[in-house]
Each structure stands twice: as C-alpha cells, then as structure tokens.
Coordinates of C-alpha atoms in Angstrom, one line a residue:
M1 CA 8.4 -27.6 -3.0
W2 CA 8.1 -24.0 -4.2
S3 CA 10.7 -22.2 -6.3
V4 CA 12.1 -18.9 -5.1
D5 CA 10.6 -17.2 -8.2
D6 CA 7.1 -18.8 -7.7
H7 CA 7.0 -17.8 -4.1
L8 CA 7.9 -14.2 -4.9
E9 CA 5.5 -14.1 -7.8
D10 CA 2.7 -15.3 -5.4
I11 CA 3.5 -12.6 -2.9
L12 CA 3.7 -9.8 -5.5
G13 CA 0.5 -11.0 -7.1
A14 CA -1.4 -10.5 -3.8
I15 CA 0.1 -7.1 -2.8
R16 CA -1.8 -4.0 -3.9
P17 CA -0.2 -0.5 -3.6
L18 CA -1.5 1.6 -0.8
D19 CA -4.2 4.2 -1.6
P20 CA -2.9 7.7 -2.4
I21 CA -3.3 10.5 0.2
D22 CA -2.4 14.2 0.3
L23 CA 0.5 15.0 2.7
Q24 CA 2.2 18.1 3.9
L25 CA 5.8 18.3 2.6
P26 CA 7.5 17.3 5.9
D27 CA 5.4 14.2 6.1
A28 CA 5.9 13.2 2.4
Q29 CA 9.6 12.4 2.6
G30 CA 10.2 8.8 1.4
C31 CA 6.8 8.6 -0.2
V32 CA 6.1 7.9 -3.9
L33 CA 4.4 10.5 -6.1
V34 CA 1.2 9.5 -7.8
E35 CA 1.1 12.6 -10.0
D36 CA 3.3 14.6 -12.4
V37 CA 4.2 17.9 -10.8
T38 CA 4.5 20.9 -13.1
V39 CA 6.1 24.2 -12.3
P40 CA 3.6 27.0 -11.6
V41 CA 6.2 29.8 -11.5
A42 CA 9.7 30.3 -13.0
L43 CA 12.7 29.6 -10.8
P44 CA 14.2 32.0 -10.0
P45 CA 11.1 34.2 -10.4
F46 CA 13.2 37.3 -11.1
D47 CA 16.7 38.2 -12.2
N48 CA 18.9 38.2 -9.1
S49 CA 22.5 38.6 -8.1
S50 CA 24.8 35.6 -7.6
M51 CA 27.4 37.7 -5.8
D52 CA 27.7 40.4 -3.2
G53 CA 28.8 43.5 -5.1
Y54 CA 27.5 46.4 -7.2
A55 CA 24.8 46.4 -9.8
V56 CA 26.0 48.5 -12.7
R57 CA 25.5 49.5 -16.3
V58 CA 28.1 47.7 -18.5
A59 CA 29.1 50.9 -20.4
D60 CA 29.9 52.6 -17.1
V61 CA 32.7 50.1 -16.2
A62 CA 34.1 49.5 -19.7
G63 CA 37.9 49.7 -19.7
A64 CA 38.1 49.9 -15.9
S65 CA 41.4 48.9 -14.3
E66 CA 43.2 49.2 -11.0
D67 CA 45.2 52.2 -12.4
Y68 CA 42.1 53.8 -13.9
P69 CA 39.1 52.6 -12.0
A70 CA 35.5 53.6 -12.9
V71 CA 34.1 55.9 -10.3
L72 CA 30.3 55.5 -9.8
R73 CA 27.9 57.2 -7.5
V74 CA 26.2 54.7 -5.1
I75 CA 22.5 55.2 -4.9
G76 CA 21.6 52.8 -2.2
D77 CA 21.4 49.1 -1.1
V78 CA 19.5 46.2 -2.7
A79 CA 19.1 43.4 -0.2
A80 CA 17.4 40.0 -0.7
G81 CA 13.7 40.4 -0.2
S82 CA 13.8 44.0 -1.4
G83 CA 10.6 45.3 -3.0
E84 CA 10.5 48.1 -5.6
Q85 CA 14.0 49.3 -6.6
R86 CA 15.4 52.7 -7.7
L87 CA 16.6 52.9 -11.3
V88 CA 20.3 52.6 -11.9
G89 CA 21.1 55.4 -14.3
P90 CA 24.3 56.4 -16.1
G91 CA 27.3 56.8 -13.8
E92 CA 25.4 55.1 -10.9
A93 CA 25.7 51.8 -9.0
A94 CA 23.7 50.1 -6.3
R95 CA 25.2 47.9 -3.6
I96 CA 23.6 44.5 -4.1
M97 CA 23.6 41.3 -2.0
T98 CA 23.5 37.7 -3.1
G99 CA 19.9 36.7 -4.1
A100 CA 18.7 40.3 -4.3
P101 CA 16.7 41.3 -7.4
L102 CA 18.6 43.1 -10.1
P103 CA 17.4 46.7 -10.0
P104 CA 16.0 48.3 -13.2
G105 CA 18.7 49.9 -15.4
A106 CA 21.4 47.6 -14.1
E107 CA 22.9 45.1 -16.6
A108 CA 25.5 43.2 -14.6
V109 CA 26.9 42.7 -11.1
V110 CA 30.5 43.6 -10.2
P111 CA 31.8 41.4 -7.3
V112 CA 32.8 43.5 -4.3
E113 CA 36.3 42.0 -4.5
W114 CA 36.7 43.9 -7.8
T115 CA 36.1 47.2 -6.1
D116 CA 37.3 49.4 -3.2
G117 CA 34.1 48.7 -1.3
G118 CA 33.4 52.4 -1.2
T119 CA 36.3 53.0 1.2
G120 CA 38.6 54.9 -1.2
G121 CA 41.4 52.4 -0.5
G122 CA 42.5 49.2 -2.1
A123 CA 40.6 46.1 -3.1
A124 CA 37.8 45.2 -0.7
T125 CA 37.4 41.6 0.6
T126 CA 33.8 41.9 2.0
M127 CA 30.8 44.2 2.0
R128 CA 30.7 46.7 4.9
P129 CA 27.7 46.4 7.2
A130 CA 24.8 48.5 6.1
G131 CA 24.8 50.6 9.2
S132 CA 28.4 51.7 8.8
A133 CA 28.6 51.9 5.0
P134 CA 28.4 55.6 3.9
E135 CA 27.7 54.6 0.4
A136 CA 24.4 53.0 1.4
A137 CA 22.9 56.5 1.4
G138 CA 25.4 58.0 -1.0
G139 CA 29.1 58.1 -1.7
E140 CA 31.2 56.6 -4.4
V141 CA 32.7 53.3 -5.3
R142 CA 35.8 52.6 -7.4
I143 CA 35.5 49.6 -9.8
H144 CA 38.7 48.0 -11.0
R145 CA 37.5 45.6 -13.7
P146 CA 34.9 45.7 -16.6
V147 CA 32.1 43.1 -16.8
E148 CA 30.1 41.6 -19.6
P149 CA 26.3 42.0 -19.9
R150 CA 24.5 39.7 -17.4
A151 CA 27.7 38.8 -15.5
H152 CA 27.0 37.4 -12.1
V153 CA 23.2 37.5 -12.7
R154 CA 21.0 34.5 -12.2
E155 CA 18.4 35.0 -14.9
R156 CA 14.7 34.5 -14.3
G157 CA 13.7 31.0 -15.3
S158 CA 17.3 29.8 -15.6
D159 CA 16.5 26.8 -13.3
V160 CA 13.0 25.9 -14.5
Q161 CA 10.3 27.7 -16.5
A162 CA 6.7 27.9 -15.6
G163 CA 4.9 24.9 -17.1
D164 CA 8.1 22.7 -17.0
L165 CA 7.7 19.2 -15.6
A166 CA 9.3 19.3 -12.2
L167 CA 8.8 15.7 -11.0
V168 CA 7.3 12.7 -12.6
E169 CA 4.8 10.2 -11.2
G170 CA 6.7 7.4 -9.4
T171 CA 9.4 9.6 -8.0
V172 CA 10.5 8.8 -4.4
L173 CA 10.6 12.1 -2.5
G174 CA 14.0 12.6 -1.0
P175 CA 15.4 15.9 0.4
P176 CA 16.2 17.5 -3.0
Q177 CA 12.7 16.7 -4.3
I178 CA 11.1 18.1 -1.1
G179 CA 13.2 21.2 -1.6
L180 CA 12.1 21.6 -5.2
L181 CA 8.4 21.2 -4.2
A182 CA 8.8 23.9 -1.6
A183 CA 10.7 26.2 -4.0
I184 CA 7.8 26.1 -6.5
G185 CA 5.3 26.8 -3.8
R186 CA 3.8 23.3 -3.2
G187 CA 2.7 22.9 0.4
T188 CA 1.1 19.5 -0.1
V189 CA 1.6 16.7 -2.5
R190 CA -0.3 13.5 -3.5
V191 CA 1.6 10.4 -2.7
R192 CA 1.3 6.8 -1.7
P193 CA 2.2 6.7 2.0
R194 CA 5.1 4.8 3.4
P195 CA 3.9 1.3 4.4
R196 CA 3.6 0.5 8.1
V197 CA 5.5 -2.7 8.8
V198 CA 5.3 -4.5 12.1
V199 CA 8.2 -6.9 12.8
L200 CA 8.1 -9.5 15.6
S201 CA 10.3 -12.5 16.5
T202 CA 9.2 -15.6 18.3
G203 CA 11.0 -17.9 20.7
S204 CA 11.1 -18.4 24.4
E205 CA 14.9 -18.4 24.3
L206 CA 15.1 -14.8 23.1
V207 CA 16.2 -12.1 25.4
Q208 CA 16.3 -8.3 24.6
P209 CA 19.8 -6.8 24.2
G210 CA 20.9 -5.1 27.4
E211 CA 19.4 -7.8 29.6
E212 CA 21.3 -10.6 31.3
L213 CA 21.4 -14.0 29.5
G214 CA 20.2 -17.1 31.3
D215 CA 21.0 -20.7 30.5
G216 CA 20.0 -21.6 27.0
Q217 CA 19.1 -18.1 26.0
I218 CA 20.2 -15.8 23.2
Y219 CA 19.7 -12.2 22.3
D220 CA 17.0 -11.3 19.9
S221 CA 18.8 -9.9 16.8
N222 CA 16.2 -10.7 14.1
S223 CA 13.6 -8.1 15.1
F224 CA 16.3 -5.4 15.2
A225 CA 17.9 -6.3 11.9
L226 CA 14.6 -6.7 10.1
T227 CA 13.1 -3.5 11.5
A228 CA 16.2 -1.7 10.3
A229 CA 15.9 -3.4 6.9
A230 CA 12.2 -2.4 6.6
R231 CA 13.1 1.2 7.2
D232 CA 15.9 1.0 4.7
A233 CA 13.4 -0.3 2.2
G234 CA 11.2 2.8 2.7
A235 CA 8.7 1.6 5.4
I236 CA 7.7 3.0 8.7
A237 CA 8.7 0.1 10.9
Y238 CA 7.6 -1.0 14.3
R239 CA 9.5 -3.6 16.3
V240 CA 7.6 -5.8 18.8
G241 CA 9.5 -7.5 21.6
A242 CA 10.0 -11.2 21.2
V243 CA 7.0 -13.4 21.8
T244 CA 7.4 -16.7 23.7
D245 CA 6.5 -20.1 22.2
D246 CA 2.8 -19.8 23.1
A247 CA 0.3 -19.9 20.2
D248 CA -2.4 -18.0 22.1
E249 CA 0.0 -15.2 23.1
L250 CA 1.3 -14.9 19.5
R251 CA -2.3 -14.7 18.1
A252 CA -3.2 -12.0 20.7
T253 CA 0.0 -10.0 19.9
I254 CA -0.7 -10.1 16.2
D255 CA -4.3 -9.1 16.7
D256 CA -3.1 -6.1 18.8
Q257 CA -0.7 -5.1 16.0
L258 CA -3.1 -5.2 13.1
I259 CA -4.4 -1.7 13.7
R260 CA -1.1 -0.2 12.8
A261 CA 0.1 -2.6 10.1
D262 CA 0.0 -2.6 6.4
L263 CA 2.4 -5.6 6.5
L264 CA 3.3 -8.1 9.2
V265 CA 6.6 -9.9 9.4
T266 CA 7.4 -12.7 11.8
T267 CA 10.6 -14.7 12.3
G268 CA 11.0 -18.1 13.8
G269 CA 8.5 -21.0 14.3
V270 CA 7.9 -21.9 10.7
S271 CA 9.7 -25.2 10.4
V272 CA 8.7 -28.7 11.5
G273 CA 9.7 -28.7 15.2
A274 CA 7.5 -29.4 18.1
Y275 CA 7.6 -25.8 19.2
D276 CA 7.2 -24.0 15.9
V277 CA 4.6 -21.6 17.3
V278 CA 3.9 -19.5 14.2
K279 CA 2.7 -22.5 12.3
E280 CA 0.6 -23.6 15.3
A281 CA -0.9 -20.2 15.8
L282 CA -1.5 -19.2 12.2
A283 CA -2.1 -22.3 10.2
S284 CA -5.9 -22.2 10.8
V285 CA -6.6 -18.4 10.8
G286 CA -8.4 -18.6 7.5
D287 CA -11.9 -19.1 9.1
E288 CA -15.2 -19.0 7.3
D289 CA -15.9 -15.6 8.7
E290 CA -12.6 -14.3 7.2
P291 CA -12.9 -15.1 3.5
G292 CA -9.7 -14.8 1.6
S293 CA -7.5 -14.9 4.7
G294 CA -5.1 -17.6 5.9
I295 CA -1.4 -18.3 6.0
D296 CA 0.2 -21.0 3.7
F297 CA 3.3 -22.5 5.1
R298 CA 5.7 -23.7 2.3
T299 CA 9.0 -25.4 1.7
L300 CA 11.2 -23.5 -0.8
A301 CA 14.0 -24.8 -3.0
M302 CA 16.5 -22.4 -1.5
Q303 CA 19.3 -22.3 1.1
P304 CA 19.2 -20.6 3.5
G305 CA 15.5 -20.0 4.1
K306 CA 13.7 -23.2 3.1
P307 CA 10.7 -22.8 5.4
Q308 CA 8.5 -19.9 4.6
G309 CA 4.9 -18.7 5.2
F310 CA 2.7 -16.2 3.4
G311 CA -0.9 -15.1 3.4
S312 CA -3.2 -12.6 5.0
I313 CA -4.8 -12.1 8.3
G314 CA -7.5 -10.1 10.0
P315 CA -10.6 -8.3 8.7
D316 CA -8.5 -6.1 6.3
H317 CA -6.6 -9.2 5.0
T318 CA -3.3 -7.6 6.1
P319 CA -0.4 -9.4 4.3
L320 CA 1.8 -11.5 6.6
L321 CA 5.2 -13.0 5.7
A322 CA 6.5 -15.7 8.1
L323 CA 10.3 -16.0 7.9
P324 CA 12.6 -18.7 9.4
G325 CA 14.3 -17.9 12.7
N326 CA 18.0 -18.3 11.9
P327 CA 19.5 -14.9 11.6
V328 CA 21.0 -15.3 8.1
S329 CA 17.9 -17.2 6.9
S330 CA 15.6 -14.4 8.1
Y331 CA 17.7 -11.6 6.6
V332 CA 18.1 -13.3 3.2
S333 CA 14.4 -14.1 3.2
F334 CA 13.6 -10.4 3.9
E335 CA 15.8 -9.2 1.1
L336 CA 14.3 -11.7 -1.4
F337 CA 10.6 -11.5 -0.4
V338 CA 9.7 -8.8 2.2
R339 CA 11.6 -5.9 0.6
P340 CA 9.9 -6.4 -2.7
A341 CA 6.5 -6.5 -0.9
I342 CA 7.3 -3.2 0.8
R343 CA 8.3 -1.6 -2.4
A344 CA 5.1 -2.9 -4.1
L345 CA 3.0 -1.4 -1.3
M346 CA 4.7 1.9 -2.1
G347 CA 3.7 1.6 -5.7
L348 CA 7.2 1.3 -7.1
K349 CA 7.7 -0.5 -10.4
D350 CA 11.2 -1.7 -9.7
V351 CA 10.9 -3.6 -6.4
R352 CA 13.9 -5.9 -6.4
R353 CA 17.6 -5.3 -5.4
P354 CA 20.0 -4.7 -8.3
H355 CA 21.5 -7.9 -9.9
V356 CA 24.9 -7.9 -11.6
R357 CA 27.4 -10.4 -12.9
A358 CA 30.7 -10.7 -11.2
E359 CA 33.8 -12.9 -11.3
L360 CA 34.0 -15.2 -8.3
R361 CA 37.2 -14.7 -6.3
T362 CA 37.9 -17.6 -4.0
D363 CA 40.6 -20.1 -3.2
K364 CA 38.5 -23.2 -3.8
A365 CA 35.3 -24.2 -5.5
L366 CA 32.0 -23.4 -3.8
T367 CA 29.6 -26.3 -3.3
S368 CA 25.9 -26.1 -3.3
P369 CA 23.1 -28.7 -2.7
A370 CA 21.4 -30.0 -5.8
G371 CA 17.9 -28.7 -6.5
R372 CA 18.4 -25.7 -4.2
R373 CA 19.1 -22.1 -5.1
Q374 CA 21.8 -21.0 -2.7
F375 CA 22.5 -17.5 -1.5
L376 CA 26.0 -17.0 0.0
R377 CA 27.2 -13.8 1.6
G378 CA 29.8 -11.9 -0.4
A379 CA 31.8 -8.7 -0.7
Y380 CA 31.4 -7.0 -4.1
D381 CA 34.1 -5.0 -5.8
A382 CA 32.5 -2.8 -8.4
E383 CA 35.7 -1.5 -9.7
E384 CA 37.2 -4.9 -10.3
G385 CA 33.9 -6.6 -11.2
T386 CA 34.5 -9.4 -8.6
V387 CA 32.8 -10.9 -5.6
T388 CA 34.4 -12.7 -2.7
P389 CA 32.6 -15.1 -0.3
V390 CA 32.4 -13.9 3.3
G391 CA 32.1 -16.5 6.0
G392 CA 30.6 -20.0 5.6
S393 CA 27.2 -21.1 4.4
G394 CA 25.7 -21.7 7.9
S395 CA 22.4 -19.9 8.5
H396 CA 23.5 -18.8 12.0
L397 CA 26.7 -17.0 11.0
I398 CA 25.5 -13.4 11.6
A399 CA 29.0 -12.0 12.0
A400 CA 29.8 -12.8 8.4
L401 CA 26.5 -11.2 7.3
A402 CA 27.6 -7.9 8.9
Q403 CA 30.7 -7.9 6.6
A404 CA 28.8 -8.7 3.4
D405 CA 27.3 -6.2 0.9
A406 CA 26.1 -8.8 -1.6
L407 CA 24.5 -12.2 -2.1
I408 CA 26.2 -14.7 -4.4
V409 CA 23.5 -16.7 -6.2
V410 CA 24.2 -20.4 -7.0
P411 CA 21.4 -21.8 -9.3
E412 CA 19.4 -24.9 -8.5
D413 CA 21.1 -27.0 -11.2
V414 CA 24.7 -26.1 -10.1
T415 CA 26.5 -28.0 -7.3
S416 CA 30.0 -26.6 -7.7
V417 CA 31.2 -23.1 -8.8
E418 CA 34.9 -22.9 -9.6
P419 CA 37.1 -19.8 -8.9
G420 CA 36.9 -17.3 -11.8
T421 CA 33.4 -18.2 -12.8
E422 CA 31.1 -15.4 -13.6
T423 CA 28.2 -15.5 -11.1
E424 CA 25.0 -13.7 -10.4
V425 CA 25.2 -11.3 -7.5
V426 CA 22.4 -9.5 -5.6
L427 CA 23.7 -6.1 -4.4
L428 CA 22.5 -5.2 -0.8
G429 CA 24.1 -1.8 -0.4

C-alpha cells in the first residue's frame, strides 16, 4: 500500500516541464515565463499630463484666485499622440489633454475645473470640443488657482526606468503582466506553454447531461468537473465523452487522444471489480517496443481515493493518471495528484494547494479509519481561523463537495478528532 506522499513524489519525479516556446502576447496568457524581462524604454517615455487642462509656467499663475485670475494667451492644443510642440512662453498656456506630452516651456498642468475654459464665464466643468473652442487657435483663459512645479504631470520613467527588471522568470502571465509586456513594446515572449490535458471518464452507465436517463444510468459529472479543474490549474483541457466498459474501445480512444495530450486523466475502472475497464485496458501497455511506458495500478493509504493508477503511454511516454470513479474520490485525487502534475508541466516551483492550520468547528468528534489519511470536505473561515465539515464522508456525496472550499486532513495515525482541535486544511479556492 502506497502512502499519499510517496505516490505524489513518484508522479512529480516522472514529470518534466514542457519545453519553452516563443508566443505572441495574446497566446501567452496563463503561461510561465522562462526568462527575466527587462524594460527597454522608460514608462512613461515622456512627461505627460494626468489631467485635461492647461499647460502653464508656474510663475504665470502664482497668486491666481477667483477674484484675481491669471489671464493667459492660449497658443493651441496638445492632444495625446501629438508630435512636435510649440514652446509655452511667458504669459502663455496650451490646452492639454490627459496623456498628451508636456510641451516645452510648460512646468505644470492646471486642471480645466480651475479655469473658465476660455469662455470668459465661471468655472468650467469640461473641455470644449476642439472644433468649437476659439482658444484652440487663440483666445484667452482665466486661471483661478496657482500650481506647484510638476503638478498634474506624470514624469518620464515614473513607472519604470529603462533597464529595470519588469518580470522575473517563473511569473505566470495574467492580464496585468500581458499589459506590461505590451507597454514596454514586447510583441512576443518566451514561455512554457500551458499543458494540454485530456480528461475522459469510463462507465457504460454514464449518460451525458441533457440526455434522458435510462434504468441504471447516471449522468457523467466527473469529466466535466475535472476538465474545469484542469483549466483552473492552468491547463488547456479537452473533455472526451464517456467511454463504455470495453477495453478495446478505451485503448482506441486513448490512442486517438495522444496527439493532443501532454497529460491524460481517466476516471473510473481502477478498482478490483469485474468491469474495471481501465485496469484491463492499460495494465499491459508497457510492451517491449515501448520502453519506459506502462501504467502501475496501486492501493493508497487514503480515503477517499484508495485505488489509483499512474504511468506513461504511447511513443512519447505521455503521463497518464487513472483516478477512481466516485465523484468525490476523483475530485480529491485530482487536487492531490493531477493538479501538482499540471503545475509541474508548467515549470512552476510551487505546485501544491496552500495548506493552513485551522480550528475544527463541529458538534461531535470526527472519526477516521486507522492507517488511512482521510480528506473531508470543509468550509474554511479565514477571518475566524476555523474549518467546518460539509456533508458526510461518503465518496459519492457530490452535493456537499459543491459547498466546500477546503479539505480537512486527518492523518493516518489519528482515528478521532475532537471539536476545537487544530487541524491541517488544504485550501481549494
């Protein structure tokens, strides 16, 4: 009988990170960087305005107030994307838009709300459109408040300087990181690709959701849950419709899927029953012409999830994890073994879910079989530092699983856990 830790160690010892490739930014989301990225140009690359308003010299608006506004001659507009700018001289101002470069001679920006907007009236609330603004080609603006040097100016390099380290190797590229790469001009990036994971469930009793159930049939939930879990782990996941309890059909289906799989996951058919098709189909795949391949079926000292299989298959020795068929067993097994394998394929160093300690909140003691590490569904309260069991221990209780965000871990040498005991918790959220 294998321990949980030994089984996971065996899996991770056999998994090798996927080879790096260069990807365009839209395709790199969710991938892991394999290089440090430095900034080639400063951000922002030039001094620019953080407000819609007027670019001015500080001395020209010193002492300005509503009763005694500073009156400046408007020399034109400066819009975002503008090229060469006119010099702002003494007694002059330029209308400037958010993100536009600060013109030469200007030292600060006065928000439009601190001016009359060039109308000769009271305080403005917005900039007038360029086509109807007389001050775009001339005119005057009254400014009601003074400003300090560099007021409302985003200085060149205030975000990052050229040569700064933007992203470090091992970073998972999410939307902010993709945005930063684009902002510094990177169109492609070198990453480990997201693993392609194929999930298939087995069982002649399985019917696809939306179809009508016959006698003795149930809906296939495992393939949907585990495909979603694979995507949540960072993979590109493909769900295959349930395969009947036929060894030849299962082998043919797996052979067809190898072309698009970096990892295969099956559910069901790994126990000791007469119709455990996965064991029947895969127990002897390690032929002489496929050195290093083969699936080892094991008994683990855990509950749920005692029967497990792991090995490789096909000419490329694609890793395959065979999980039990009960919904809770398959999901718990995925979190403990498949998710770390996916993260290892991505090249991540931290492949496991976070573990914390929490006080057990329950009305009565929890029991656990001797010699088995038990994983119970739980609801974790981070603020209180507590965890509460959800549902019973049955491996078929999928409704309780949907309400849980944690697994309560009961060690192999513990058969009873009293309320108030500090326990180990695996966080699933």
